[in-house]
Amino acid sequence: SFLSAVSGGADSKAVTTTLTTKWADTPLLLEARYNTAPLSNLNMKLLETVKLLILYKKRLHRHMILKKASALLSSVQLNMLKFALSLRAYSSTVHSFQQIASNEPPPSGCSAFFSVHGEKTCDAESLEALLKTAPQRPKPYLFKGDHKYPGSNPDGPVVILYAEFGKPDFQKLHEVILSKVSEGLVTYILRHYLANPSVKKVYLSGYGVELAIKSQEYKAKDDTQVQGTHKRTQTLNTHTQDCVTSEEMIYPELKEQLKELRKHLVESTNEMAPLKVWQMQDLSFQTAARILAAPAVDALNVMKDLSQNFPTKARSITKTVVNSEIRKEIGENQKVHFFKGTLGLQPGESALFINGLHIDLDTQDIFRYICNHVHHSWINNLETDHRYSSWPYNVQELLRPTFPGVIRQIRKNFHNLVIILDPTQENAAELLSVAEMFYANNIPLRIGLVFVVSDDDDIDGMQDAGVALVRAYNYISDEVDSQSAFDSVISMFNRVSIGGQLSVEDVVKVLEKRFPYVEVSSILGADSSYDSNRKDGRAYYEQTGVGPLPVVMYNGIPYQREQLDPDELETVTMQKILETTTFYQRAVYLGELATDHDVVDFIMNQPNVVPRINPRVLSTSRKYLDLSNTNNFFVDDYARFSTLDTKEKNTAVANSMSYMTKKDDGYIRPVTFWVVGDFDKPSGRQLLYDAIRHMKTSNNVRLGMISNPSTNPSAGTSRVARAIWAAMQTQSANNAKNFITKMAKEETATALQKGVDIGEFAVGGMDVSLFKDAYDGLKFDFLLSHTSYCRDVLKLKKGQRAVISNGRIIGPLEEDEVFNQDDFLLLESIILKTSGERIKSKIQVSIRASDLVMKVDALLSSQHKGETRVEYDFADDRFSAVKIRPKEGDVYFDVVAVVDPVTRDAQKLAPLLLVLKQLVNVNLRVFMNCQSKLSEMPLKSFYRYVLEPEVTFQTDSSFSPGPMAKFLDMPQTPLFTLNLNTPESWMVESVHTRYDLDNIYLEEVSKLLNVSAEYELEHLLLEGHCFDVSSGQPPRGLQFTLGTASEPVIVDTIVMANLGYFQLKANPGAWILKLRKGRSDEIYKIYSHDGTDSPADSDDVVVVLNNFKSRIIKVKVQKKPDKFNEELLSDGTEENDTGFWKSLTRGFTGGGKVEEAKQDKDNVINIFSVASGHLYERFLRIMMLSVLKNTKTPVKFWFLKNYLSPTFKEFIPHMAKEYRFQYELVQYKWPRWLHQQTEKQRIIWGYKILFLDVLFPLAVDKILFVDADQIVRTDLKELRDFDLEGAPYGYTPFCESRREMDGYRFWKSGYWASHLAGRKYHISALYVVDLKKFRKIAAGDRLRGQYQGLSQDPNSLSNLDQDLPNNMIHQVPIKSLPQEWLWCETWCDDSSKKSAKTIDLCNNPMTKEPKLQAAVRIVAEWSDYDQEIKRLQTRVQEGANHRAKQQGTGMNTRRHNIQVCVPSKEIQSLNFYLLHPSVRCSHRVVRILQ
């Protein structure tokens, strides 16, 4: 393709971005081993090649790997191997074992070593001795990713070899262990360990880089000159005209399309011009038209170019004329039956399908079964009960934004919980107590009870406790109401001792107490009139077929047995409510459910609702017949049949089968039932009769029969079976059906046994003579064959029943097991939904079509199941889709993408499809899903998605510089901000650039330089959810730690109330999760854990991070018995949160010795601030200096690390040393479940307010937030000690004294005036937070909840950090600080300035004065502070230059940034860092190795 060659001219400037790992580069050979781990043959081939690879360079490593792989892999698999190596997908896996090895730790002087049950050596001769003593030591913990050598003895001692695969030391020790394996003496585990890791890092791909255009309304650029130099990134000169002309020579038939392409290229310019609103309206369609006009081979490149460089392409695109056929076809596809109906996509939305699989789809049907209310005793009714009258009734309330995890209280019966139980069972009390808890706490759940008790008429309530309870419940419901009846039932069970059973006396005592004037025997006794529905409960229970009691169902879906534990039941029910809400929201949004609709009727009308639940039918453990064989054998020759193998017998039975159907026609019936049983016994006839009844209601079904006699076949024991067979062989289908229906009735069988002639039961139209000849002269071959088939293939005992549906065996059915007409309906529904209809649609009508459906279904259904596939069907793809056809004669992937070309999805999707096209053979269709009538520029950023199909090398066989985002030929005039879009579990930071990445202004960049940004993957995130099993609620304030056996605490975290969420920063390796020492582990213990790498009952919770994917775990905790009434966040508790580990954990601390870090917290003022960009970092340093000049109390600064520049992080330790303050850099990844902001400024605003409860350790009682652009003129101890009068935080109200600004005071009118109701609107530039109170009242959780709801509307929270606390002023009160605490010239008059304690440089919407200019003019001391810091910066730089000159290396010391942690008492070797790369150092003890 020639588009990739098109770039800017000689004067263009570039912005480049790379992302590397924190850990050292890992060998490709090791990564290939993990990539091919499932392919043991290939893995062994790689092992055999090790000796050759030892001498080769990396490029030849790769060559040998691929050569060996190509012999065993298909071309697609080989390409995927190349892709995995390009992504470096298994680098984290390799490094995880490096971390595990470092925890051994390695014996000194060993580059490879054995570990035998904890004892280590690299001396091969010592292995024998270690093996002899191994049984005396415990076996080591083995991880899921461990390589266990084939042939290892699982009972022998475990020998772990730590070595680098492919090195001589590895080969030597490997051969020693192999001799032990061959003797069956050991279990051999190989863990990769690099004794001398590379100083280079792994260059990553799979992320996006955005250059967003910033508003320049307020000049926010630093005027400090950039220091340092960067080599210019090479740009390419091309000649568009020549390129297109050459393409025309290659593709003469595409001449017209190439003209359009030439037009696109020639008109494109790297400068931007504003567009009028009318010019923007059709940009989506016009961009699509431009893409569709290009040759198919280049269309994806055009889409990539247009979407990723849209701001500079937009003006050219406005000149494009859109073909009417394109508009029409896109409109047709967007109609309800296609994009919207089939895929659920609105105009402008995107989706990608590969072979029918949505790459992100994870949907489940939440309503599979009935929510039948006929036999339930409902305790409550949300729609009619007075207690819910204050709740909203309109279903549109479901669409009101709210925080995830908040259960909407709406007066509709959306959620229905039915408990079916025998009151005399031991666990009945526990289940009812959970129901009581739901009811008492106003959970929006309609609760129903079904009591299953004796239905014997001779048993009354004075004899049987169950009957007594039912009659008592009915009496109280009639006399009072159902709530009182339920309350009485709870009182009855409260009398039952733990482990005991309900008695008649328990029921009587409660009745006597509550109704003292009523004769109890009249309610419970034989003459009771409160017994009318006693039998209904049991009948309903049996009819629904839900399995053994007790049963709990949510909206008709039965819970698993393990979910009936009271603690689990509560958690699962709340989760189901949240999941189901999404289903209802979609129904309301699409207009399928309205306020005047009956919700239960809506559920009942879902297509997958059935009247009965049969666990056997619904079981996911299924057996299928293999019907793939073809032969001409039949069951009427038993001698031949008995010699066949299983597959041949299946085919013979299928060949011989005759079927009954509802109608005689050529209709393809996708559902085939074979009913198996002894039809001369009542149970077999009943099964057949129910099958016939169902078959008569459905034209999708055909029915065949297999006889399984209870005794050896004879004339006297096979009358019905022979009659059925004879009728099927001799009569028309309709006559046979009517006759067999009569045969299945009990009166017919009774008459036959009495000797009545078979001919007496003939139906009208039958050829009786022909039938009787066949019946009387019938040999027993078919019966013998059927008997043999049931025994040998179906594994049934004589007389046992079964049903076979499209090859799936359901059975054997138990003797008294009910399998009725409703079960056949359920079975049919499942087949039609999962496979039958789709297979039928692909088959042409023929005599054997129904057979073909049955056989194909059996074959496909027996295969391993993956994700759900989507059947997509579009109106047409003639005009509105890019089509790339697959190569002939090769297997291909069917890829369908739906995209609006002017969205972020298009920016990502185009490069992804380009790489996919290189990796595999594809049949690709990209459908345009455009939006019309746009009112603003749809894309305001440039974008690059970093993804390469395979590793590339330079001419010297070294790796190429690595995957890189390149923005070439960028416009010079806009102000850009650079953002990375990485996978959710990645935490990245900028580690090397001299430019201000928040304010990139290319016009000021020298022509000899380019802007280069280097980022590092600092952490992989471990996320989790935690709940208290006793309360079912998240334990707010609980702390977890993550570490290793040798260093238990490396990072820590606090659990939120929102979803019990927590996050921990880690890196590849094996980590141990613990409750933090202190209040957390004093009050709680870990009860269970899920998603971890250790057994559920293990004391140590081990989590292995060994890939780049998200890792989410679930932890349940329980209060210790003696701590049940204690709270984590009670006012009197303190949390000891100091020590050296903290400096390693939370960030970097400056000033003083480590031992001095632990100070009396009352003597430290904690100040939090955020900044992004060099200008605001400059302001931040000046703010800090102003604080330090005026505050006598020791100060500790807390900075949000996420957006700080490398320059700031390098300088801050020097400033801390100079001015003797402490600081920490804190980090928190925006949770995936919390509504994401896309603009960097709004993200930073969010961090100011949304995570205050989890950013800081519990030891910090108060935190002051001071904006970066503020000057402090007083001792902040006064603010720290200010009495907030019980409020969680205090803010300063906006000044109102500068009257000329009245027109800009938005809070004085409209929404804010109404909402505040006379209260002040507060400014967020300065505030004080009482963190103990803040956490105690769950203020953080409330703020996040409100944010989640409001942020869905892009027009709300325009000043997020300020609007949110003001919006929540009624729920989270604000204490107003005195006005002098914050003076701002924009809002405050000049006379009040002299009393100001702080001055804020807030923007002036009237003058738009630049920040720097305002700072110098407004604050007299600002310039002095600025110069003082610049002098310190100069001294620091001169010192660095002097040290570099002394070293004389001339190398860029920041390039690799090797940091060594050097505790104050001892100097540790470089090996410490190499073995502990995840450890974060205190800056006060960091030395940079030149």
Tab-separated table of N, CA and C in Angstrom, residues 102-142:
chain	number	residue	atom	x	y	z
A	102	SER	N	13.976	-14.471	42.765
A	102	SER	CA	14.624	-13.502	43.652
A	102	SER	C	14.199	-13.692	45.090
A	103	ASN	N	13.042	-14.312	45.295
A	103	ASN	CA	12.582	-14.555	46.659
A	103	ASN	C	13.167	-15.827	47.257
A	104	GLU	N	13.955	-16.591	46.475
A	104	GLU	CA	14.557	-17.791	47.053
A	104	GLU	C	15.595	-17.460	48.139
A	105	PRO	N	16.548	-16.577	48.071
A	105	PRO	CA	17.142	-15.954	46.879
A	105	PRO	C	18.225	-16.862	46.308
A	106	PRO	N	18.810	-16.501	45.154
A	106	PRO	CA	19.817	-17.380	44.539
A	106	PRO	C	21.080	-17.481	45.394
A	107	PRO	N	21.746	-18.662	45.393
A	107	PRO	CA	23.041	-18.785	46.078
A	107	PRO	C	24.069	-17.867	45.416
A	108	SER	N	24.980	-17.330	46.175
A	108	SER	CA	25.949	-16.392	45.603
A	108	SER	C	26.840	-17.121	44.598
A	109	GLY	N	27.141	-16.410	43.521
A	109	GLY	CA	28.038	-16.944	42.501
A	109	GLY	C	27.404	-17.944	41.566
A	110	CYS	N	26.090	-18.132	41.648
A	110	CYS	CA	25.413	-19.126	40.794
A	110	CYS	C	24.578	-18.427	39.732
A	111	SER	N	24.796	-18.763	38.486
A	111	SER	CA	23.962	-18.227	37.413
A	111	SER	C	22.789	-19.156	37.110
A	112	ALA	N	22.845	-20.383	37.648
A	112	ALA	CA	21.728	-21.334	37.571
A	112	ALA	C	21.835	-22.201	38.818
A	113	PHE	N	20.684	-22.623	39.351
A	113	PHE	CA	20.774	-23.384	40.602
A	113	PHE	C	19.550	-24.267	40.799
A	114	PHE	N	19.743	-25.319	41.628
A	114	PHE	CA	18.652	-26.189	42.055
A	114	PHE	C	18.058	-25.636	43.347
A	115	SER	N	16.765	-25.882	43.541
A	115	SER	CA	16.138	-25.703	44.853
A	115	SER	C	15.374	-26.982	45.154
A	116	VAL	N	15.819	-27.688	46.224
A	116	VAL	CA	15.190	-28.946	46.600
A	116	VAL	C	14.554	-28.751	47.973
A	117	HIS	N	13.246	-28.523	47.956
A	117	HIS	CA	12.496	-28.306	49.201
A	117	HIS	C	13.149	-27.217	50.050
A	118	GLY	N	13.539	-26.120	49.400
A	118	GLY	CA	14.073	-24.973	50.125
A	118	GLY	C	15.576	-24.900	50.206
A	119	GLU	N	16.271	-26.008	49.992
A	119	GLU	CA	17.740	-25.998	50.014
A	119	GLU	C	18.250	-25.761	48.600
A	120	LYS	N	19.241	-24.870	48.455
A	120	LYS	CA	19.667	-24.446	47.125
A	120	LYS	C	21.150	-24.713	46.887
A	121	THR	N	21.477	-25.043	45.651
A	121	THR	CA	22.868	-25.247	45.266
A	121	THR	C	22.986	-25.180	43.750
A	122	CYS	N	24.181	-24.833	43.269
A	122	CYS	CA	24.428	-24.927	41.830
A	122	CYS	C	25.477	-26.009	41.556
A	123	ASP	N	25.780	-26.783	42.567
A	123	ASP	CA	26.737	-27.885	42.437
A	123	ASP	C	25.966	-29.153	42.081
A	124	ALA	N	26.170	-29.644	40.867
A	124	ALA	CA	25.419	-30.813	40.414
A	124	ALA	C	25.663	-32.030	41.301
A	125	GLU	N	26.850	-32.132	41.848
A	125	GLU	CA	27.176	-33.297	42.677
A	125	GLU	C	26.457	-33.265	44.028
A	126	SER	N	25.974	-32.098	44.444
A	126	SER	CA	25.279	-31.979	45.727
A	126	SER	C	23.806	-32.377	45.631
A	127	LEU	N	23.320	-32.558	44.404
A	127	LEU	CA	21.902	-32.860	44.238
A	127	LEU	C	21.521	-34.150	44.952
A	128	GLU	N	22.378	-35.163	44.853
A	128	GLU	CA	22.070	-36.457	45.456
A	128	GLU	C	21.809	-36.311	46.954
A	129	ALA	N	22.682	-35.568	47.639
A	129	ALA	CA	22.541	-35.388	49.089
A	129	ALA	C	21.266	-34.627	49.430
A	130	LEU	N	20.942	-33.612	48.639
A	130	LEU	CA	19.730	-32.829	48.898
A	130	LEU	C	18.478	-33.669	48.707
A	131	LEU	N	18.503	-34.581	47.742
A	131	LEU	CA	17.344	-35.448	47.506
A	131	LEU	C	17.125	-36.399	48.679
A	132	LYS	N	18.216	-36.870	49.290
A	132	LYS	CA	18.086	-37.806	50.423
A	132	LYS	C	17.433	-37.134	51.624
A	133	THR	N	17.737	-35.858	51.822
A	133	THR	CA	17.176	-35.155	52.988
A	133	THR	C	15.871	-34.425	52.666
A	134	ALA	N	15.457	-34.439	51.401
A	134	ALA	CA	14.265	-33.684	50.986
A	134	ALA	C	13.004	-34.073	51.765
A	135	PRO	N	12.745	-35.381	52.028
A	135	PRO	CA	11.504	-35.730	52.742
A	135	PRO	C	11.393	-35.090	54.121
A	136	GLN	N	12.493	-34.647	54.674
A	136	GLN	CA	12.463	-34.028	55.999
A	136	GLN	C	11.967	-32.573	55.933
A	137	ARG	N	11.873	-32.023	54.722
A	137	ARG	CA	11.452	-30.634	54.558
A	137	ARG	C	10.148	-30.594	53.765
A	138	PRO	N	9.306	-29.590	54.010
A	138	PRO	CA	8.030	-29.509	53.276
A	138	PRO	C	8.243	-29.242	51.790
A	139	LYS	N	7.341	-29.791	50.980
A	139	LYS	CA	7.421	-29.551	49.538
A	139	LYS	C	7.138	-28.083	49.239
A	140	PRO	N	7.749	-27.537	48.197
A	140	PRO	CA	7.520	-26.124	47.871
A	140	PRO	C	6.143	-25.917	47.234
A	141	TYR	N	5.698	-24.676	47.282
A	141	TYR	CA	4.431	-24.304	46.629
A	141	TYR	C	4.662	-24.227	45.126
A	142	LEU	N	3.844	-24.933	44.380
A	142	LEU	CA	3.958	-24.915	42.917
A	142	LEU	C	2.852	-24.052	42.331
